[in-house]
Structures are given as structure tokens and as C-alpha cells.
mmCIF file of C-alpha atoms in Angstrom:
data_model
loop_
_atom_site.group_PDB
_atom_site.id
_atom_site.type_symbol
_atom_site.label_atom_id
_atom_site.label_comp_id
_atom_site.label_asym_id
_atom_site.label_seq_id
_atom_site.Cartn_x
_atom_site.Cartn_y
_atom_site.Cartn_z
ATOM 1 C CA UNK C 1 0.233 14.793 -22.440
ATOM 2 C CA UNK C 2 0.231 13.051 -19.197
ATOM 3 C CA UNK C 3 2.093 10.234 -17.009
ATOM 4 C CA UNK C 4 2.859 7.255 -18.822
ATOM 5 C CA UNK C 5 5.663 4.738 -17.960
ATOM 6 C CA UNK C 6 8.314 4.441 -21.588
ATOM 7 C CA UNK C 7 11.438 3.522 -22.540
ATOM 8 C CA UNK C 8 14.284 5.240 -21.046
ATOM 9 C CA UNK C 9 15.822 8.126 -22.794
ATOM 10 C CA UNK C 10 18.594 8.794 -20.927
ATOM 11 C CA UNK C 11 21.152 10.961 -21.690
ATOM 12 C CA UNK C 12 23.877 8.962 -20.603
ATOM 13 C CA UNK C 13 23.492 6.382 -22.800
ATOM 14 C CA UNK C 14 25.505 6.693 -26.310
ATOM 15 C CA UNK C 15 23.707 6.292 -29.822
ATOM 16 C CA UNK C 16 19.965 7.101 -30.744
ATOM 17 C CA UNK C 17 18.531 3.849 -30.985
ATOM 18 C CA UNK C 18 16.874 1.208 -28.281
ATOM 19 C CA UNK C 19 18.345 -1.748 -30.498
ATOM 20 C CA UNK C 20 21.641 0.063 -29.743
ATOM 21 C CA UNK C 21 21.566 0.222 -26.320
ATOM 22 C CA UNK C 22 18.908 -2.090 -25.144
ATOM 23 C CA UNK C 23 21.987 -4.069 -23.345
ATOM 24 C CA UNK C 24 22.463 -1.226 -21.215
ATOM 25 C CA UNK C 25 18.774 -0.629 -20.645
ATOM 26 C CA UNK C 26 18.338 -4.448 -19.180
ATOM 27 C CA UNK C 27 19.544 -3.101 -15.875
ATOM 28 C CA UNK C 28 16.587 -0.557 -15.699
ATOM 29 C CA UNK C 29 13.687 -3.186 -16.374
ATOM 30 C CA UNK C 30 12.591 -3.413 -12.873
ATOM 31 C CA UNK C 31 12.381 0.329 -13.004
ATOM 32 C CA UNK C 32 9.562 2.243 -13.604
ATOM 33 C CA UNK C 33 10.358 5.363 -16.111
ATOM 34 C CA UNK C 34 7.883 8.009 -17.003
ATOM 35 C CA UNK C 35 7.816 11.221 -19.508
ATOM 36 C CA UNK C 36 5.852 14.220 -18.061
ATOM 37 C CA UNK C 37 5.806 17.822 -19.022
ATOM 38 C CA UNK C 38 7.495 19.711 -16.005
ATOM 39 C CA UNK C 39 5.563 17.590 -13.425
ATOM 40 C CA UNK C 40 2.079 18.451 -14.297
ATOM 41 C CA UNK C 41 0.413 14.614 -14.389
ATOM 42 C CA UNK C 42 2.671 14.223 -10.973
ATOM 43 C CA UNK C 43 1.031 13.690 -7.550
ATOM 44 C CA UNK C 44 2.073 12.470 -4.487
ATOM 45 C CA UNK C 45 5.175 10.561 -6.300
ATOM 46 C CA UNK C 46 8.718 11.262 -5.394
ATOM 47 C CA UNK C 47 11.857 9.795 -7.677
ATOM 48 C CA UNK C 48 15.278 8.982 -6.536
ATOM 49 C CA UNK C 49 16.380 10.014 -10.037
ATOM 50 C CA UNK C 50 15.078 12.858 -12.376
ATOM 51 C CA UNK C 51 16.347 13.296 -15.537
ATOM 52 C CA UNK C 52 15.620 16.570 -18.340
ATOM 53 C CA UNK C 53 16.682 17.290 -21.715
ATOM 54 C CA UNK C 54 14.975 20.602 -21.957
ATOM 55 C CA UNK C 55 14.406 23.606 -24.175
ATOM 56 C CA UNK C 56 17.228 25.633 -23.132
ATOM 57 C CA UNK C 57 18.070 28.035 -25.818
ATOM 58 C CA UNK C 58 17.494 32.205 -25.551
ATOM 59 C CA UNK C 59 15.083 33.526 -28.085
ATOM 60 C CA UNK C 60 18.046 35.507 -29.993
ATOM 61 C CA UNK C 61 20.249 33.265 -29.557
ATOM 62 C CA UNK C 62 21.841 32.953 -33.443
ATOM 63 C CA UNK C 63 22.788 29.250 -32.999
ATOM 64 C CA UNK C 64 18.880 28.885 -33.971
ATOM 65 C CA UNK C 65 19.517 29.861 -37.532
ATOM 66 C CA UNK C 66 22.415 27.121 -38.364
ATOM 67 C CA UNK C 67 22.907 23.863 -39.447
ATOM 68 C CA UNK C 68 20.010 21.336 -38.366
ATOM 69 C CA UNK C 69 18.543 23.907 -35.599
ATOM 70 C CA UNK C 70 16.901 25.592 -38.371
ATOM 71 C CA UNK C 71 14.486 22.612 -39.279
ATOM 72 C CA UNK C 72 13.628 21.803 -35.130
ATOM 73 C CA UNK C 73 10.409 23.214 -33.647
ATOM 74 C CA UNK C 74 11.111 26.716 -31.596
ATOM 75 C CA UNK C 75 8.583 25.171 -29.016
ATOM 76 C CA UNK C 76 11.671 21.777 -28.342
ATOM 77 C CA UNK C 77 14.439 24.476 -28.616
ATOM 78 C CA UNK C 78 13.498 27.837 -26.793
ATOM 79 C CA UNK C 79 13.218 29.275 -23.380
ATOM 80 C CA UNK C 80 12.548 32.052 -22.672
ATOM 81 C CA UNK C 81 15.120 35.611 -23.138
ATOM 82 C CA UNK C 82 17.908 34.048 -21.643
ATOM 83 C CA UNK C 83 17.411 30.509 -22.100
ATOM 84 C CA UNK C 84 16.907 29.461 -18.357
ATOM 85 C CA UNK C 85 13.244 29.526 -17.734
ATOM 86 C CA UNK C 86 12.926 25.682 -18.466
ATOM 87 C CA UNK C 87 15.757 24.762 -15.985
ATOM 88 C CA UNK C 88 14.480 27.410 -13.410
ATOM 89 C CA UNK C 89 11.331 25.514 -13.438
ATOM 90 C CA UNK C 90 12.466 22.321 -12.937
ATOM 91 C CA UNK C 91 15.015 22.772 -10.586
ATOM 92 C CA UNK C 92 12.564 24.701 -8.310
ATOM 93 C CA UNK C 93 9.856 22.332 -8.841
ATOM 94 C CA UNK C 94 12.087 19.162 -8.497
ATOM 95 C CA UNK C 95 12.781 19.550 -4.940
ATOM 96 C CA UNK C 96 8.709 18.212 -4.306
ATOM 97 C CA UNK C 97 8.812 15.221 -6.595
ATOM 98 C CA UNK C 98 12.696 13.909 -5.421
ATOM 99 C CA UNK C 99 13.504 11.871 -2.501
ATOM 100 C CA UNK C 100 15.933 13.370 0.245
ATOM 101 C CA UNK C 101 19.077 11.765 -1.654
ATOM 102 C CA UNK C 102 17.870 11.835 -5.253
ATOM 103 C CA UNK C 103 19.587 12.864 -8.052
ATOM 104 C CA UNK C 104 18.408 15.808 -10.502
ATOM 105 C CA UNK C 105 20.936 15.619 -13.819
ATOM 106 C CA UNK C 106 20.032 18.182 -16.648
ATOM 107 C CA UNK C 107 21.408 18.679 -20.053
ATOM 108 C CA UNK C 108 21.980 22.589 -20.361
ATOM 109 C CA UNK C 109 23.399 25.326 -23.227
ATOM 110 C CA UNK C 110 27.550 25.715 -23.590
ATOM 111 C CA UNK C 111 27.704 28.770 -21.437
ATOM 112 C CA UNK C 112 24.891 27.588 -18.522
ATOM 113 C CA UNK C 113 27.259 25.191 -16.452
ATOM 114 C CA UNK C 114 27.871 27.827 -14.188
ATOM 115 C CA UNK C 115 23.955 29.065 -13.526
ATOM 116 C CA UNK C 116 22.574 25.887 -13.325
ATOM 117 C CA UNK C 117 24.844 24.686 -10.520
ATOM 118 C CA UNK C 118 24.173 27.547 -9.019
ATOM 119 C CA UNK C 119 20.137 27.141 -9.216
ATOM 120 C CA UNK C 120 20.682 23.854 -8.004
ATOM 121 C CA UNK C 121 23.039 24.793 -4.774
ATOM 122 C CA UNK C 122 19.977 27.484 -4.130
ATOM 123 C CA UNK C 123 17.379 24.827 -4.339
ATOM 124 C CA UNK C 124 19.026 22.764 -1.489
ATOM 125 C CA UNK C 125 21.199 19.893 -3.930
ATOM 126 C CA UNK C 126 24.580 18.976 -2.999
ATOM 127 C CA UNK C 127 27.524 17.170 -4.657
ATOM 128 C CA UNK C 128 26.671 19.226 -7.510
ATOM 129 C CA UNK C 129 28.862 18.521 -10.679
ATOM 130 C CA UNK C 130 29.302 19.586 -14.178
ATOM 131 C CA UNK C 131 30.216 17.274 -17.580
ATOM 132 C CA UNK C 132 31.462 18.315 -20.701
ATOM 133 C CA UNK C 133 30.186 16.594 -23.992
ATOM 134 C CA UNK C 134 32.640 14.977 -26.560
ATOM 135 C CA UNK C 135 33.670 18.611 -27.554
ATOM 136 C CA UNK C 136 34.933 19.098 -23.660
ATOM 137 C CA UNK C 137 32.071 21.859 -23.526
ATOM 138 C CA UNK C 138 29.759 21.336 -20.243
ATOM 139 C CA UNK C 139 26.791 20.033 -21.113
ATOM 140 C CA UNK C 140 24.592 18.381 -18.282
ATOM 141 C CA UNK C 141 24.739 19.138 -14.479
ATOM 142 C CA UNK C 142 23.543 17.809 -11.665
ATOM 143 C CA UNK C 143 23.372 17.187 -8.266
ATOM 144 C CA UNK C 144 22.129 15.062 -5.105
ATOM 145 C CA UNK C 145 18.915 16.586 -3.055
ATOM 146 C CA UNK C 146 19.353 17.425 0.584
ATOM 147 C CA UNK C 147 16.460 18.543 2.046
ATOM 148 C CA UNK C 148 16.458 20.823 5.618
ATOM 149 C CA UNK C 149 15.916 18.984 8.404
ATOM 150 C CA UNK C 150 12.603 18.362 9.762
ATOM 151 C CA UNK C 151 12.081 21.024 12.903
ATOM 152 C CA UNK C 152 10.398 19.196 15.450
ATOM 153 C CA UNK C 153 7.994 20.761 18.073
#
């Protein structure tokens, strides 16, 4: 557990493997990426970019007794009754660790497009945006923080 800088994940890249897309990682060397667990090792630090492939399945949800899903830990999978508490968290918490401008993209369940965008209009984002995966189902949302302005005394 903890901060520590690693190689990108990032969901918009295509194929598994560094080797496959380390061409389209040279662009992010002078970046620094990190891995945390819902921002616990974070202080003080704000991002311009925050990216999450959470646990975002409901705890009935039958889709956990098919095909590979069966074999996957419950603890990478599940969250919570409806699925949501994962994204809840970190949209709500994102807002303190992204700069005014940053962009929060998350990859979500086939039916959570709608709530997510939602969360994220509540939690003060704008140009907020859906994409659907290969199968045209939405699949990762996202959108562009602007904070209130500053009141001044």
C-alpha cells in the first residue's frame, strides 16, 4: 500500500502489455504516475489528470458468476449493493487532490454512464462525457474540474 510512482496503466491505451504500447507511453516519461488506494498515501498533491479502474460491480449482481469473473477476487470486482460506492468515493474525494482544470476519467459498469455523470456534475466537473467500449456499451466517463470561485473578503 502506499504512493509509489509506476508505469502507466491507462485505460486508453489498447493491449495488456508495456512492450505493446511502450511507443505510446514515451510521451508520458517526463510525467510522474502513481498508484494509490482512493487517496490515502496523498497529501498536499493535486493532479491535472486522475485516472480509476475501480471495483464497480453490485454484490448480486449475476455477471459475477460467468465466464472469467468467476476466478477474479470479489475484493477487485465488488462495491458495495449497488455497485457505486467505489466511484462515489472517488469522485467526492477527487475534487481535493485535482487542479481547477483537471481531468477525472473513470471506467464504470454497462448501466452506470448515466449516475456517474451525474456524481460528477454534483461534485463541481464540467464538460462531462461518456464512451462506449468496442461493444458501443459506455464504459468510462469523465469530466474537467471547475472549482467555485474563491469569495474574497
Amino acid at each position: 500500500p502506499g504512493l509509489y510512482p509506476m508505469l502507466p496503466r491507462l485505460m486508453m491505451l489498447q493491449g495488456n502489455s508495456y512492450m505493446q504500447n511502450k511507443g505510446r507511453l514515451a510521451q508520458w516519461k517526463q510525467r510522474q504516475v502513481y498508484q494509490d488506494d482512493w487517496f490515502q498515501a496523498l497529501t498536499k498533491r493535486k493532479f491535472d489528470l486522475i485516472i480509476s479502474n475501480p471495483p464497480y460491480i453490485a454484490l448480486n449482481d449475476p455477471h459475477l458468476n460467468q465466464q472469467d469473473l468467476r476466478f477474479e477476487p470479489k475484493l477487485a470486482l465488488v462495491a458495495g449493493q449497488d455497485g457505486m460506492v467505489c466511484i462515489q468515493t472517488i469522485i467526492s474525494s477527487a475534487t481535493s487532490y485535482i487542479n481547477a482544470g483537471g481531468w477525472l476519467l473513470l471506467e464504470h459498469g454497462y448501466n452506470q454512464a448515466k449516475i456517474t455523470r451525474q456524481l460528477l456534475k454534483e461534485a463541481g466537473f464540467i464538460s462531462i462525457f461518456s464512451r462506449s467500449d468496442l461493444a458501443g456499451i459506455p464504459r468510462v466517463s469523465g469530466g474537467r474540474y471547475d472549482p467555485p470561485p474563491v469569495k474574497s473578503c
